[in-house]
């Protein structure tokens, strides 16, 4: 049980014995007169039914004097208090991608090319950050960046009021104080902060810090805050309860979603029952029939809205006494609908940057150039892309001032941890014919090293491929387009040499290399770089025939690389392109002892047809000088590279390979940025290696096919497959990735 989970359990227990009158209101003041209060409960996606309730209340011409909401009830209640109509809220629900809201991970298309390469190879998704010398344990699975930007955008499109009392309808949001276990009724704060704090699910989102308190979702203390409404002077209450009922037949939830759903229900049940006992004879309780809609079923929002309408209309007789006459109702609508609907003009931009990066880099990432029209979607997208650099904490924005003197304030704080992080990875593969490989990888990154966006990366990998490598990447301009990258590394790997389908010797190949690269980033999609290198190579036979000698060689030269990367994910991509083109030429000035002159290109594409994904792939390489140097020869064989042959079984001065892979998504789920997808697939392959003087013809290509079950897991890609080339076949098991 985590520290936050224990704290929430303590809070939930406290609500059974501490009267709600003990709840404290930040900067509270007594309500001046009796009022009709609309109370909206929490319940995640079930809370979208509140929109339907409000729509039906408007049909009955009922206007609340105050709205009190918890969690999703605070979102709907806060927006209505700020002037959103039921139709506008329903459109918002339909247009919002809630999977993105409940995730901190930026879409890969929004990442810089540099950050996309963090995905190569595919390591375990979770990074370990440090605060000082200690590992940093975050207060929630998510920092809440996308949720924060959504709340900021909703506030910007609603009102500039800081005090919730000054909204079109006075509004209160209820949160829980992690420190004291008290219900906190939010008043003197912004609408965005109030809504964000009230729905910060403990353990999922980081708490919201406000006036020295650490606030989380109020469901644990007052999911249906009737007692809060009484304390605020309510004489009549319309309470809407969309809490998930406890299912007596579901006393042993087994999957992740049902466990979270059950936990939320248990926490809310006791305090909801206590509050229900506070309803009086003139109060009205509305409980929409939401059936099996869970807290996470945002795809069923419109269904929940309809249930809210139906449940409220069923109470029309009880509610009729609170209907306003025509004049009073029109007066309310005029007041309630008061929010900006036209363009919002920005006169100035202020960047409050506390991150360890130059203000110029932050400013360059923002397209707004005053005087300009405010576009919350564009600004949110730019901030998400900026945060994907991994230099910042949870960013926010706000509009200050009045028309003609309006300032956009963008806040970019530092992350709550230090600059260093470690990411681990594992790799394992076996063809059940004696060829087994494994790797354990640790990648250490420090970013940024300096205010110009410098980055230091170190890789340690143990196993059949051992690596010790260090790189320093330094952007040269505020747009972070031009860069230099000095690096050095040691690599040791085992390689088999094959004759007629049989491995005859195993070599241990070691290299020690120094590199200096410079280049230009091409938008978010690619990179062009030139690298000067010098290296020492040693090949030592370890197993097999003694007739194969050891070898040592000094190499040096220049390599030019052009890369394109637009795929949506590295493992099992569903759309996008990958291009890798390399030209390499030796130079005696850099230590080369033998000539090298070669080029290679790889092109891969991914596109989807419903649940079917097709991945065509082409590869070609050629040595322009005859060579028998193992390091210069192209290699072919293994899973996807003439499946059925051994890894790198074929060696040649030229290589040609084409394949097409089709896979069908069997199942999958996504939660809090983690996802698992399972596929079944087939591959058709054709290719071969050739001597320098051989022509590549259709008849000279070898053909292969394969079938596999694959899964994209938090540990990396998992394959169980079968491949056949000519009359040879193999079974493959592989998990993870490696450098």
XYZ file of C-alpha atoms in Angstrom:
739
model
C 0.000 0.000 0.000
C 1.497 3.347 -1.039
C 1.803 6.308 1.271
C -0.940 8.191 -0.579
C -3.216 5.125 -0.552
C -2.770 4.829 3.219
C -3.548 8.517 3.597
C -6.720 8.215 1.526
C -7.806 5.194 3.560
C -7.308 7.260 6.731
C -9.349 10.101 5.253
C -12.149 7.726 4.268
C -12.235 6.286 7.800
C -12.250 9.748 9.311
C -15.391 10.690 7.391
C -17.295 8.004 9.306
C -16.617 9.675 12.652
C -15.963 13.359 11.890
C -19.084 15.418 11.150
C -18.957 17.288 7.858
C -19.440 20.537 9.775
C -15.748 20.177 10.586
C -14.911 20.743 6.916
C -12.949 23.924 6.393
C -13.506 26.434 3.600
C -10.545 28.336 2.254
C -11.183 32.048 3.022
C -14.809 31.222 3.822
C -17.546 33.649 4.800
C -21.138 33.012 5.907
C -23.803 32.794 3.227
C -25.873 36.037 3.359
C -29.279 34.524 2.707
C -31.132 31.223 2.113
C -30.773 29.719 -1.306
C -31.548 26.850 -3.674
C -28.350 24.813 -4.049
C -27.598 22.330 -6.829
C -25.331 19.552 -5.510
C -23.454 17.460 -8.090
C -21.605 14.306 -7.053
C -18.432 12.720 -8.353
C -18.267 9.553 -10.417
C -15.883 9.973 -13.341
C -17.499 9.403 -16.719
C -20.822 8.755 -14.984
C -20.734 12.433 -14.000
C -21.469 13.467 -17.574
C -25.095 12.695 -16.656
C -25.022 16.036 -14.800
C -25.188 17.782 -18.180
C -28.492 16.033 -18.894
C -29.812 16.982 -15.444
C -29.003 20.643 -16.047
C -30.628 20.503 -19.488
C -33.856 19.170 -17.947
C -33.706 21.718 -15.104
C -33.555 24.464 -17.722
C -36.617 22.957 -19.408
C -38.356 23.340 -16.030
C -36.941 26.906 -15.644
C -35.134 26.126 -12.412
C -32.197 28.398 -11.551
C -29.858 27.479 -8.676
C -28.506 30.203 -6.394
C -25.349 28.190 -5.742
C -23.685 25.084 -7.228
C -21.551 22.710 -5.159
C -19.687 19.929 -6.951
C -17.187 17.157 -6.315
C -14.841 15.662 -8.919
C -16.687 15.420 -12.252
C -19.540 17.284 -10.575
C -17.137 20.190 -10.104
C -16.275 20.179 -13.820
C -19.883 20.280 -15.006
C -20.992 22.579 -12.188
C -18.069 24.939 -12.664
C -18.615 25.255 -16.407
C -22.337 25.866 -15.966
C -21.624 28.498 -13.311
C -19.194 30.171 -15.739
C -21.776 30.444 -18.504
C -21.597 27.241 -20.520
C -24.946 26.010 -21.816
C -25.899 22.311 -21.682
C -25.502 22.086 -25.466
C -21.999 23.553 -25.292
C -21.009 21.174 -22.499
C -22.330 18.196 -24.452
C -20.334 19.270 -27.505
C -17.260 19.592 -25.302
C -17.719 16.072 -23.935
C -18.079 14.637 -27.413
C -15.016 16.494 -28.747
C -12.629 15.732 -25.865
C -10.280 12.775 -26.195
C -10.374 11.596 -22.593
C -7.715 8.965 -23.219
C -5.338 11.845 -23.943
C -6.570 13.867 -20.942
C -5.792 10.962 -18.614
C -2.271 10.599 -19.941
C 0.956 12.572 -19.620
C 2.587 11.091 -22.703
C 2.611 13.383 -25.723
C 1.644 11.757 -29.035
C 4.829 10.677 -30.770
C 4.059 13.023 -33.659
C 4.352 15.951 -31.214
C 7.842 14.989 -30.050
C 11.029 16.438 -31.478
C 13.107 14.118 -33.604
C 15.637 13.953 -30.768
C 13.008 12.827 -28.255
C 11.643 10.257 -30.702
C 15.019 8.547 -30.611
C 14.515 7.922 -26.888
C 12.189 5.170 -28.131
C 15.055 3.385 -29.893
C 15.651 0.751 -28.705
C 12.396 -0.038 -26.919
C 13.204 -0.068 -23.209
C 10.929 -0.408 -20.187
C 8.564 2.559 -20.362
C 9.062 3.828 -16.811
C 12.051 6.082 -16.088
C 13.596 6.380 -12.649
C 14.214 10.042 -11.804
C 16.312 11.338 -8.945
C 16.013 14.130 -6.425
C 19.506 14.690 -5.154
C 20.966 11.203 -4.962
C 17.695 9.503 -4.084
C 15.235 7.947 -6.529
C 12.180 10.166 -6.873
C 8.834 8.505 -6.168
C 6.098 10.598 -7.829
C 2.928 11.424 -5.860
C 0.802 10.025 -8.680
C 1.013 7.856 -11.765
C 0.395 11.015 -13.790
C 1.615 14.565 -13.319
C -1.623 15.788 -14.873
C -0.209 17.923 -17.694
C -2.978 17.290 -20.212
C -5.638 17.664 -17.516
C -4.081 20.969 -16.419
C -4.115 22.345 -19.968
C -7.733 21.289 -20.448
C -8.736 23.092 -17.246
C -6.748 26.190 -18.275
C -8.403 26.216 -21.694
C -11.883 25.869 -20.192
C -11.210 28.738 -17.816
C -9.838 30.947 -20.584
C -12.994 30.322 -22.599
C -15.193 30.969 -19.566
C -14.227 33.882 -17.334
C -11.338 35.790 -15.834
C -12.906 35.707 -12.357
C -10.531 34.558 -9.622
C -13.142 34.339 -6.884
C -15.673 31.592 -7.566
C -18.253 33.829 -5.851
C -17.953 36.173 -8.851
C -19.009 33.608 -11.440
C -22.369 33.977 -13.144
C -23.671 31.523 -10.548
C -21.719 31.251 -7.272
C -19.845 27.950 -7.244
C -17.922 25.793 -4.775
C -15.714 22.777 -5.503
C -14.944 20.154 -2.870
C -11.528 18.537 -2.468
C -9.806 16.479 0.242
C -6.775 17.677 2.225
C -4.188 14.899 2.306
C -2.604 16.363 5.428
C -5.611 16.744 7.725
C -8.214 14.455 6.175
C -10.687 17.341 6.014
C -13.028 18.326 3.254
C -11.841 21.593 1.702
C -14.416 23.848 0.077
C -12.657 25.933 -2.563
C -13.702 29.545 -3.007
C -10.921 32.135 -3.451
C -9.130 30.485 -6.336
C -9.396 30.232 -10.099
C -11.972 28.050 -11.772
C -9.229 25.913 -13.343
C -7.516 25.275 -10.009
C -10.799 24.441 -8.267
C -11.856 21.932 -10.911
C -8.358 20.441 -11.161
C -8.052 19.941 -7.382
C -11.518 18.468 -6.988
C -10.891 15.702 -9.531
C -7.236 14.863 -8.797
C -7.753 11.162 -8.128
C -5.304 10.224 -5.379
C -2.544 7.954 -6.615
C -3.411 8.649 -10.254
C -2.839 12.427 -10.410
C -0.352 14.426 -8.372
C -2.073 16.467 -5.636
C -2.739 20.162 -6.255
C -0.840 22.370 -3.820
C -2.862 25.391 -2.698
C -2.289 27.656 0.306
C -0.033 25.092 1.924
C -2.463 22.209 1.427
C -2.088 19.166 -0.813
C -5.504 18.599 -2.341
C -6.939 15.527 -4.056
C -10.303 14.310 -5.350
C -13.047 15.115 -2.847
C -14.868 11.794 -3.363
C -13.160 10.269 -0.320
C -14.672 12.885 2.031
C -17.790 14.283 0.383
C -18.715 12.628 -2.898
C -22.283 13.994 -2.656
C -21.587 17.209 -0.720
C -25.036 17.841 0.770
C -23.509 18.655 4.159
C -21.271 21.253 2.528
C -24.337 22.824 0.920
C -26.086 22.954 4.320
C -23.053 24.634 5.870
C -23.154 27.201 3.065
C -26.721 28.144 3.990
C -28.816 26.011 1.651
C -32.494 25.959 2.505
C -33.417 23.770 -0.453
C -31.216 21.212 -2.178
C -31.426 19.489 -5.532
C -28.912 16.654 -5.197
C -27.712 14.623 -8.179
C -26.140 11.301 -7.225
C -24.266 9.479 -9.975
C -21.996 7.511 -7.623
C -21.159 3.988 -8.704
C -23.293 1.676 -6.552
C -21.643 -1.220 -4.763
C -22.439 -4.448 -6.584
C -22.976 -7.251 -4.037
C -22.274 -9.826 -6.758
C -18.891 -8.271 -7.527
C -17.066 -8.891 -4.271
C -13.921 -10.168 -6.005
C -12.907 -7.745 -8.785
C -10.070 -9.238 -10.779
C -8.982 -6.819 -13.503
C -7.420 -3.373 -13.136
C -10.460 -1.387 -14.215
C -12.861 -3.251 -11.930
C -10.485 -2.855 -8.986
C -10.226 0.924 -9.477
C -13.980 1.157 -10.016
C -14.620 -0.874 -6.860
C -12.142 1.186 -4.839
C -13.830 4.453 -5.853
C -17.221 3.018 -4.941
C -16.073 1.872 -1.498
C -14.460 5.216 -0.671
C -17.522 7.198 -1.680
C -20.270 4.919 -0.329
C -19.994 5.734 3.372
C -19.840 9.535 3.089
C -22.562 9.541 0.419
C -24.948 7.608 2.699
C -24.159 10.022 5.521
C -24.961 13.007 3.327
C -28.158 11.477 2.007
C -29.485 11.453 5.577
C -29.223 15.253 5.593
C -31.895 15.677 2.899
C -35.117 17.261 4.109
C -38.749 17.115 3.060
C -38.453 19.917 0.497
C -35.263 18.629 -1.089
C -35.108 16.604 -4.293
C -32.786 13.664 -4.997
C -32.076 12.743 -8.636
C -30.359 9.423 -9.323
C -29.949 8.734 -13.075
C -30.106 5.090 -14.124
C -26.605 4.674 -15.534
C -26.595 0.888 -15.646
C -23.140 -0.553 -16.258
C -21.471 2.744 -17.235
C -18.234 2.903 -15.224
C -16.111 5.827 -14.086
C -13.851 5.312 -17.152
C -16.563 4.963 -19.846
C -16.177 8.419 -21.390
C -17.059 6.921 -24.771
C -20.593 6.562 -23.386
C -20.899 10.207 -22.314
C -23.855 10.985 -24.556
C -25.670 7.944 -23.204
C -25.103 9.232 -19.672
C -26.400 12.682 -20.646
C -29.639 11.128 -21.893
C -30.011 9.236 -18.592
C -29.628 12.496 -16.694
C -32.388 14.129 -18.748
C -34.760 11.197 -18.212
C -34.159 11.013 -14.442
C -34.786 14.741 -14.001
C -37.945 14.786 -16.099
C -39.232 11.937 -13.916
C -38.951 14.330 -10.943
C -40.764 17.182 -12.697
C -43.661 17.085 -10.212
C -41.372 17.563 -7.209
C -39.327 20.199 -8.973
C -42.211 22.290 -10.305
C -42.429 24.405 -7.129
C -38.977 25.869 -7.873
C -39.766 27.036 -11.424
C -39.303 30.729 -12.188
C -41.771 32.908 -14.036
C -40.948 34.075 -17.557
C -39.333 37.379 -16.570
C -37.214 35.874 -13.794
C -36.119 33.024 -16.048
C -35.064 35.322 -18.866
C -33.218 37.417 -16.338
C -31.327 34.290 -15.168
C -30.468 33.173 -18.706
C -29.121 36.608 -19.567
C -26.919 36.501 -16.490
C -25.910 32.839 -16.752
C -24.905 32.864 -20.430
C -22.450 35.697 -19.821
C -19.135 34.366 -21.129
C -16.974 35.320 -24.132
C -18.099 33.668 -27.355
C -16.184 35.769 -29.844
C -12.431 35.957 -30.453
C -10.270 36.808 -27.445
C -7.497 39.251 -28.295
C -4.093 39.035 -26.611
C -2.052 42.215 -26.241
C 1.017 40.848 -24.443
C 2.711 37.555 -23.600
C 4.645 36.949 -20.403
C 6.658 33.784 -19.839
C 7.238 32.792 -16.240
C 10.023 30.279 -16.815
C 11.532 28.467 -13.867
C 12.904 25.529 -15.843
C 16.680 25.154 -16.381
C 16.431 26.230 -20.019
C 16.703 29.605 -21.766
C 13.573 31.722 -22.071
C 14.386 32.072 -25.781
C 13.841 28.345 -26.320
C 10.452 28.529 -24.593
C 9.433 31.649 -26.509
C 10.558 30.165 -29.825
C 8.239 27.190 -29.254
C 5.167 29.451 -28.988
C 3.615 30.822 -32.181
C 1.462 33.526 -30.557
C 2.717 36.993 -31.566
C 0.651 39.846 -30.052
C -1.567 41.462 -30.976
C -3.113 38.112 -31.774
C -6.284 36.072 -31.367
C -6.133 33.582 -28.520
C -6.313 29.955 -29.643
C -6.386 27.610 -26.648
C -6.087 24.450 -28.754
C -2.989 25.719 -30.576
C -1.372 26.934 -27.360
C -2.103 23.662 -25.555
C -0.584 21.708 -28.427
C 2.564 23.844 -28.359
C 2.950 23.410 -24.606
C 2.466 19.643 -24.889
C 5.180 19.554 -27.541
C 7.401 21.755 -25.368
C 6.945 19.541 -22.324
C 7.832 16.508 -24.434
C 11.417 17.850 -24.318
C 11.393 16.560 -20.706
C 12.849 19.803 -19.329
C 9.716 21.009 -17.509
C 7.209 20.268 -14.787
C 3.449 20.664 -15.267
C 2.982 23.807 -17.385
C -0.029 26.105 -17.326
C -1.390 29.294 -18.859
C -3.789 32.035 -17.831
C -5.325 35.211 -19.233
C -4.986 38.335 -17.124
C -6.439 41.804 -17.575
C -9.379 43.140 -19.530
C -10.093 43.635 -23.202
C -7.544 46.029 -24.672
C -5.016 45.189 -21.975
C -5.062 41.387 -21.884
C -1.908 39.437 -21.097
C -1.267 35.754 -21.728
C 0.830 34.329 -18.903
C 2.597 31.028 -19.634
C 4.146 29.269 -16.644
C 6.883 26.706 -17.300
C 8.154 25.381 -13.952
C 11.048 22.975 -13.442
C 10.230 19.306 -12.916
C 9.853 18.182 -9.292
C 12.964 16.017 -9.647
C 16.544 16.498 -10.780
C 17.904 16.430 -14.308
C 19.149 12.846 -14.289
C 17.125 9.732 -15.086
C 17.769 6.026 -15.640
C 15.788 3.763 -17.931
C 16.227 0.006 -17.885
C 15.642 -2.604 -20.550
C 15.870 -6.316 -21.112
C 16.297 -8.361 -24.257
C 16.044 -12.087 -24.810
C 15.843 -14.206 -27.912
C 16.004 -17.922 -28.623
C 15.545 -19.933 -31.828
C 15.478 -23.287 -29.974
C 18.442 -24.476 -32.043
C 21.165 -23.430 -29.644
C 21.246 -19.748 -30.624
C 20.284 -17.754 -27.545
C 20.986 -14.142 -26.720
C 20.222 -11.858 -23.817
C 20.942 -8.269 -22.801
C 20.352 -6.113 -19.740
C 20.497 -2.389 -20.480
C 20.665 0.814 -18.445
C 20.462 4.215 -20.131
C 21.350 7.273 -18.067
C 20.363 10.710 -19.325
C 21.007 14.193 -17.970
C 18.840 16.816 -19.621
C 19.237 19.603 -19.955
C 22.895 19.833 -19.019
C 22.904 23.567 -19.749
C 20.413 26.311 -20.578
C 21.013 25.800 -24.310
C 19.491 22.325 -24.221
C 22.642 20.238 -24.009
C 22.128 16.555 -23.171
C 24.413 13.857 -21.828
C 23.581 10.198 -22.410
C 25.385 7.124 -21.114
C 24.554 3.524 -21.981
C 25.673 0.388 -20.190
C 24.582 -2.948 -21.672
C 25.556 -6.415 -20.510
C 24.993 -9.755 -22.192
C 25.688 -11.195 -25.617
C 26.046 -7.607 -26.827
C 27.976 -5.501 -24.325
C 28.130 -1.705 -24.623
C 29.687 1.178 -22.748
C 28.890 4.417 -24.563
C 28.742 8.141 -23.788
C 27.343 10.978 -25.925
C 27.070 14.729 -25.455
C 24.455 16.394 -27.660
C 24.533 20.188 -27.910
C 22.003 22.285 -29.887
C 23.549 25.458 -31.273
C 20.526 27.734 -31.723
C 17.295 28.592 -29.855
C 15.245 26.669 -32.431
C 17.403 23.619 -31.579
C 17.922 22.794 -35.260
C 21.724 22.721 -35.594
C 23.768 20.528 -33.289
C 27.127 18.931 -32.561
C 27.594 15.602 -30.806
C 30.951 14.226 -29.634
C 30.767 10.627 -28.392
C 32.865 7.604 -27.572
C 32.048 3.989 -26.934
C 33.164 0.417 -26.457
C 31.195 -2.511 -27.913
C 31.622 -6.261 -27.567
C 29.431 -8.806 -29.309
C 29.425 -12.435 -30.318
C 28.983 -13.290 -33.998
C 28.727 -16.643 -35.745
C 30.254 -17.364 -39.131
C 28.159 -19.838 -41.156
C 29.058 -22.256 -43.957
C 26.274 -24.120 -45.771
C 23.727 -23.406 -43.043
C 25.995 -24.419 -40.163
C 27.810 -22.089 -37.734
C 31.489 -23.055 -37.834
C 33.079 -20.480 -35.563
C 31.984 -17.929 -32.996
C 33.931 -14.664 -32.952
C 34.083 -12.115 -30.182
C 34.226 -8.717 -31.875
C 35.364 -5.714 -29.841
C 35.469 -2.103 -30.970
C 36.633 1.106 -29.340
C 35.413 4.156 -31.218
C 35.511 7.957 -30.953
C 33.079 10.057 -32.980
C 32.319 13.692 -33.713
C 29.004 14.417 -35.411
C 27.340 17.605 -36.583
C 24.059 18.080 -38.329
C 20.642 19.602 -38.674
C 17.277 18.502 -37.395
C 14.604 18.567 -40.103
C 11.381 19.584 -38.394
C 9.981 16.837 -36.211
C 10.364 14.217 -38.903
C 14.046 13.779 -39.667
C 17.716 14.512 -39.300
C 20.797 14.905 -41.484
C 24.176 14.374 -39.829
C 27.817 13.887 -40.782
C 30.136 11.944 -38.501
C 33.907 11.677 -38.431
C 35.095 8.563 -36.616
C 38.170 6.605 -35.689
C 38.093 3.124 -34.195
C 40.079 0.038 -33.275
C 38.499 -3.355 -33.961
C 39.558 -6.771 -32.728
C 37.984 -10.121 -33.720
C 38.894 -13.153 -31.626
C 37.613 -16.698 -32.333
C 36.019 -18.148 -29.184
C 34.359 -21.394 -30.294
C 34.545 -23.617 -33.361
C 37.152 -24.499 -35.946
C 40.724 -23.437 -35.056
C 41.554 -22.628 -38.667
C 39.941 -19.194 -38.348
C 42.504 -16.604 -37.212
C 42.087 -13.545 -34.964
C 42.163 -10.149 -36.604
C 42.844 -6.538 -35.654
C 42.132 -3.446 -37.704
C 42.273 0.332 -37.373
C 39.411 2.111 -39.081
C 38.477 5.727 -39.634
C 36.452 7.813 -41.989
C 33.338 9.854 -42.540
C 29.740 8.711 -42.425
C 26.713 10.696 -43.644
C 23.280 9.667 -42.362
C 19.814 10.806 -43.370
C 16.886 9.645 -41.261
C 13.123 10.049 -41.421
C 10.916 8.968 -38.519
C 7.170 9.640 -38.606
C 5.846 6.346 -37.196
C 3.366 6.560 -34.340
C 5.305 3.960 -32.296
C 8.515 2.045 -32.765
C 7.197 -1.387 -31.783
C 4.299 -2.470 -34.015
C 3.743 0.881 -35.792
C 0.317 1.492 -37.321
C 1.109 4.521 -39.483
C 4.041 6.560 -40.722
C 7.384 6.133 -42.482
C 10.938 5.250 -41.537
C 13.872 5.988 -43.821
C 17.535 5.387 -43.060
C 20.159 6.192 -45.672
C 23.904 5.921 -44.975
C 27.045 6.609 -46.969
C 30.391 5.674 -45.431
C 33.899 6.262 -46.762
C 37.219 5.546 -45.116
C 39.991 8.098 -44.628
C 43.629 7.357 -43.967
C 43.890 10.711 -42.212
C 41.528 9.303 -39.560
C 43.473 6.077 -39.217
C 41.904 3.757 -41.823
C 44.117 0.817 -42.774
C 41.864 -0.516 -45.542
C 39.448 1.181 -47.954
C 35.750 1.441 -47.228
C 33.190 2.836 -49.638
C 29.614 1.709 -49.129
C 26.028 2.887 -49.031
C 22.837 1.435 -47.592
C 19.200 2.489 -47.504
C 16.178 1.148 -45.617
C 12.582 2.263 -46.187
C 9.600 1.107 -44.120
C 5.980 2.150 -44.191
C 2.963 1.407 -42.003
C -0.715 1.883 -42.736
C -3.923 0.551 -41.221
C -7.063 -0.958 -42.658
C -9.287 -1.132 -39.596
C -7.730 -3.660 -37.210
C -5.327 -4.842 -39.919
C -1.915 -3.164 -40.216
C 0.326 -3.571 -43.256
C 4.101 -2.964 -43.050
C 6.023 -3.029 -46.361
C 9.829 -2.830 -46.106
C 12.726 -2.486 -48.572
C 16.468 -2.593 -47.934
C 19.457 -2.285 -50.234
C 23.184 -2.035 -49.557
C 26.278 -2.080 -51.725
C 30.039 -1.904 -51.360
C 31.550 0.183 -54.154
C 34.980 -1.357 -53.541
C 35.461 -5.176 -53.487
C 35.907 -6.319 -49.899
C 36.091 -9.435 -47.758
C 36.140 -7.448 -44.517
C 33.486 -8.837 -42.139
C 32.756 -5.343 -40.865
C 31.931 -4.066 -44.356
C 29.934 -7.070 -45.520
C 26.141 -6.884 -45.404
C 24.389 -9.455 -43.253
C 21.085 -11.250 -43.700
C 19.170 -13.904 -41.795
C 16.915 -14.116 -38.765
C 13.393 -13.085 -37.796
C 11.967 -10.908 -40.582
C 15.218 -11.089 -42.540
C 14.678 -14.412 -44.293
C 12.988 -16.072 -41.354
C 14.127 -19.654 -41.090
C 17.826 -18.810 -41.408
C 20.176 -18.143 -38.521
C 20.912 -14.592 -37.362
C 23.241 -12.881 -39.843
C 23.895 -16.204 -41.532
C 24.435 -14.745 -45.017
C 27.315 -12.343 -45.785
C 27.799 -10.419 -49.025
C 29.157 -7.315 -50.668
C 25.630 -6.412 -51.744
C 22.245 -6.975 -50.119
C 18.656 -6.764 -51.326
C 15.645 -7.494 -49.134
C 11.947 -6.880 -49.422
C 9.147 -7.992 -47.141
C 5.551 -7.264 -46.358
C 4.055 -7.950 -42.960
C 0.353 -8.014 -42.219
C -0.920 -8.199 -38.666
C -4.301 -8.177 -37.023
C -4.909 -6.600 -33.630
C -6.511 -9.206 -31.433
C -7.003 -7.178 -28.256
C -5.491 -4.432 -26.125
C -6.047 -1.841 -23.452
C -4.581 1.474 -22.335
C -4.424 3.066 -18.894
C -2.490 6.074 -17.566
C -0.055 6.061 -20.476
C 0.637 2.303 -20.352
C -0.692 0.073 -23.080
C -0.691 -3.558 -24.110
C -1.691 -4.662 -27.609
C -1.713 -8.224 -28.936
C -1.385 -9.112 -32.638
C -1.352 -12.110 -34.955
C 0.659 -11.669 -38.130
C 2.132 -13.104 -41.316
C 5.226 -12.066 -43.271
C 6.352 -12.687 -46.846
C 10.050 -12.063 -47.532
C 12.412 -12.137 -50.482
C 16.099 -11.259 -50.497
C 19.698 -12.374 -50.706
C 23.298 -11.234 -50.486
C 25.577 -11.035 -53.508
C 29.184 -10.701 -54.574
C 30.235 -7.370 -56.055
C 30.096 -8.649 -59.644
C 26.774 -10.508 -59.294
C 23.564 -9.140 -60.763
C 20.416 -9.001 -58.666
C 17.599 -10.804 -60.444
C 14.278 -12.178 -59.382
C 15.496 -15.744 -59.717
C 18.502 -15.023 -57.468
C 16.345 -13.984 -54.507
C 15.552 -16.456 -51.759
C 11.989 -16.472 -50.444
C 10.697 -16.921 -46.926
C 7.547 -16.619 -44.896
C 6.709 -16.405 -41.226
C 3.802 -16.369 -38.785
C 3.817 -14.872 -35.322
C 1.914 -13.786 -32.250
C 3.192 -10.450 -31.011
C 2.452 -8.168 -28.093
C 3.455 -4.592 -27.394
C 4.081 -4.604 -23.640
C 5.601 -2.159 -21.111
C 8.741 -4.341 -21.187
C 9.056 -4.055 -24.959
C 7.889 -6.086 -27.963
C 7.189 -9.784 -27.453
C 7.284 -12.270 -30.345
C 6.561 -15.963 -30.626
C 6.980 -16.886 -34.262
C 7.710 -19.500 -36.896
C 9.759 -18.860 -40.024
C 10.610 -20.897 -43.105
C 13.174 -20.238 -45.832
C 13.452 -22.791 -48.624
C 13.541 -26.124 -46.778
C 14.755 -24.725 -43.432
C 12.620 -23.472 -40.566
C 12.913 -22.074 -37.051
C 10.789 -21.148 -34.069
C 11.567 -17.798 -32.476
C 10.905 -16.392 -29.016
C 11.976 -12.820 -28.401
C 11.155 -10.129 -25.850
C 12.500 -6.639 -25.417
C 15.068 -4.789 -27.491
C 18.722 -3.833 -27.416
C 21.230 -1.281 -28.693
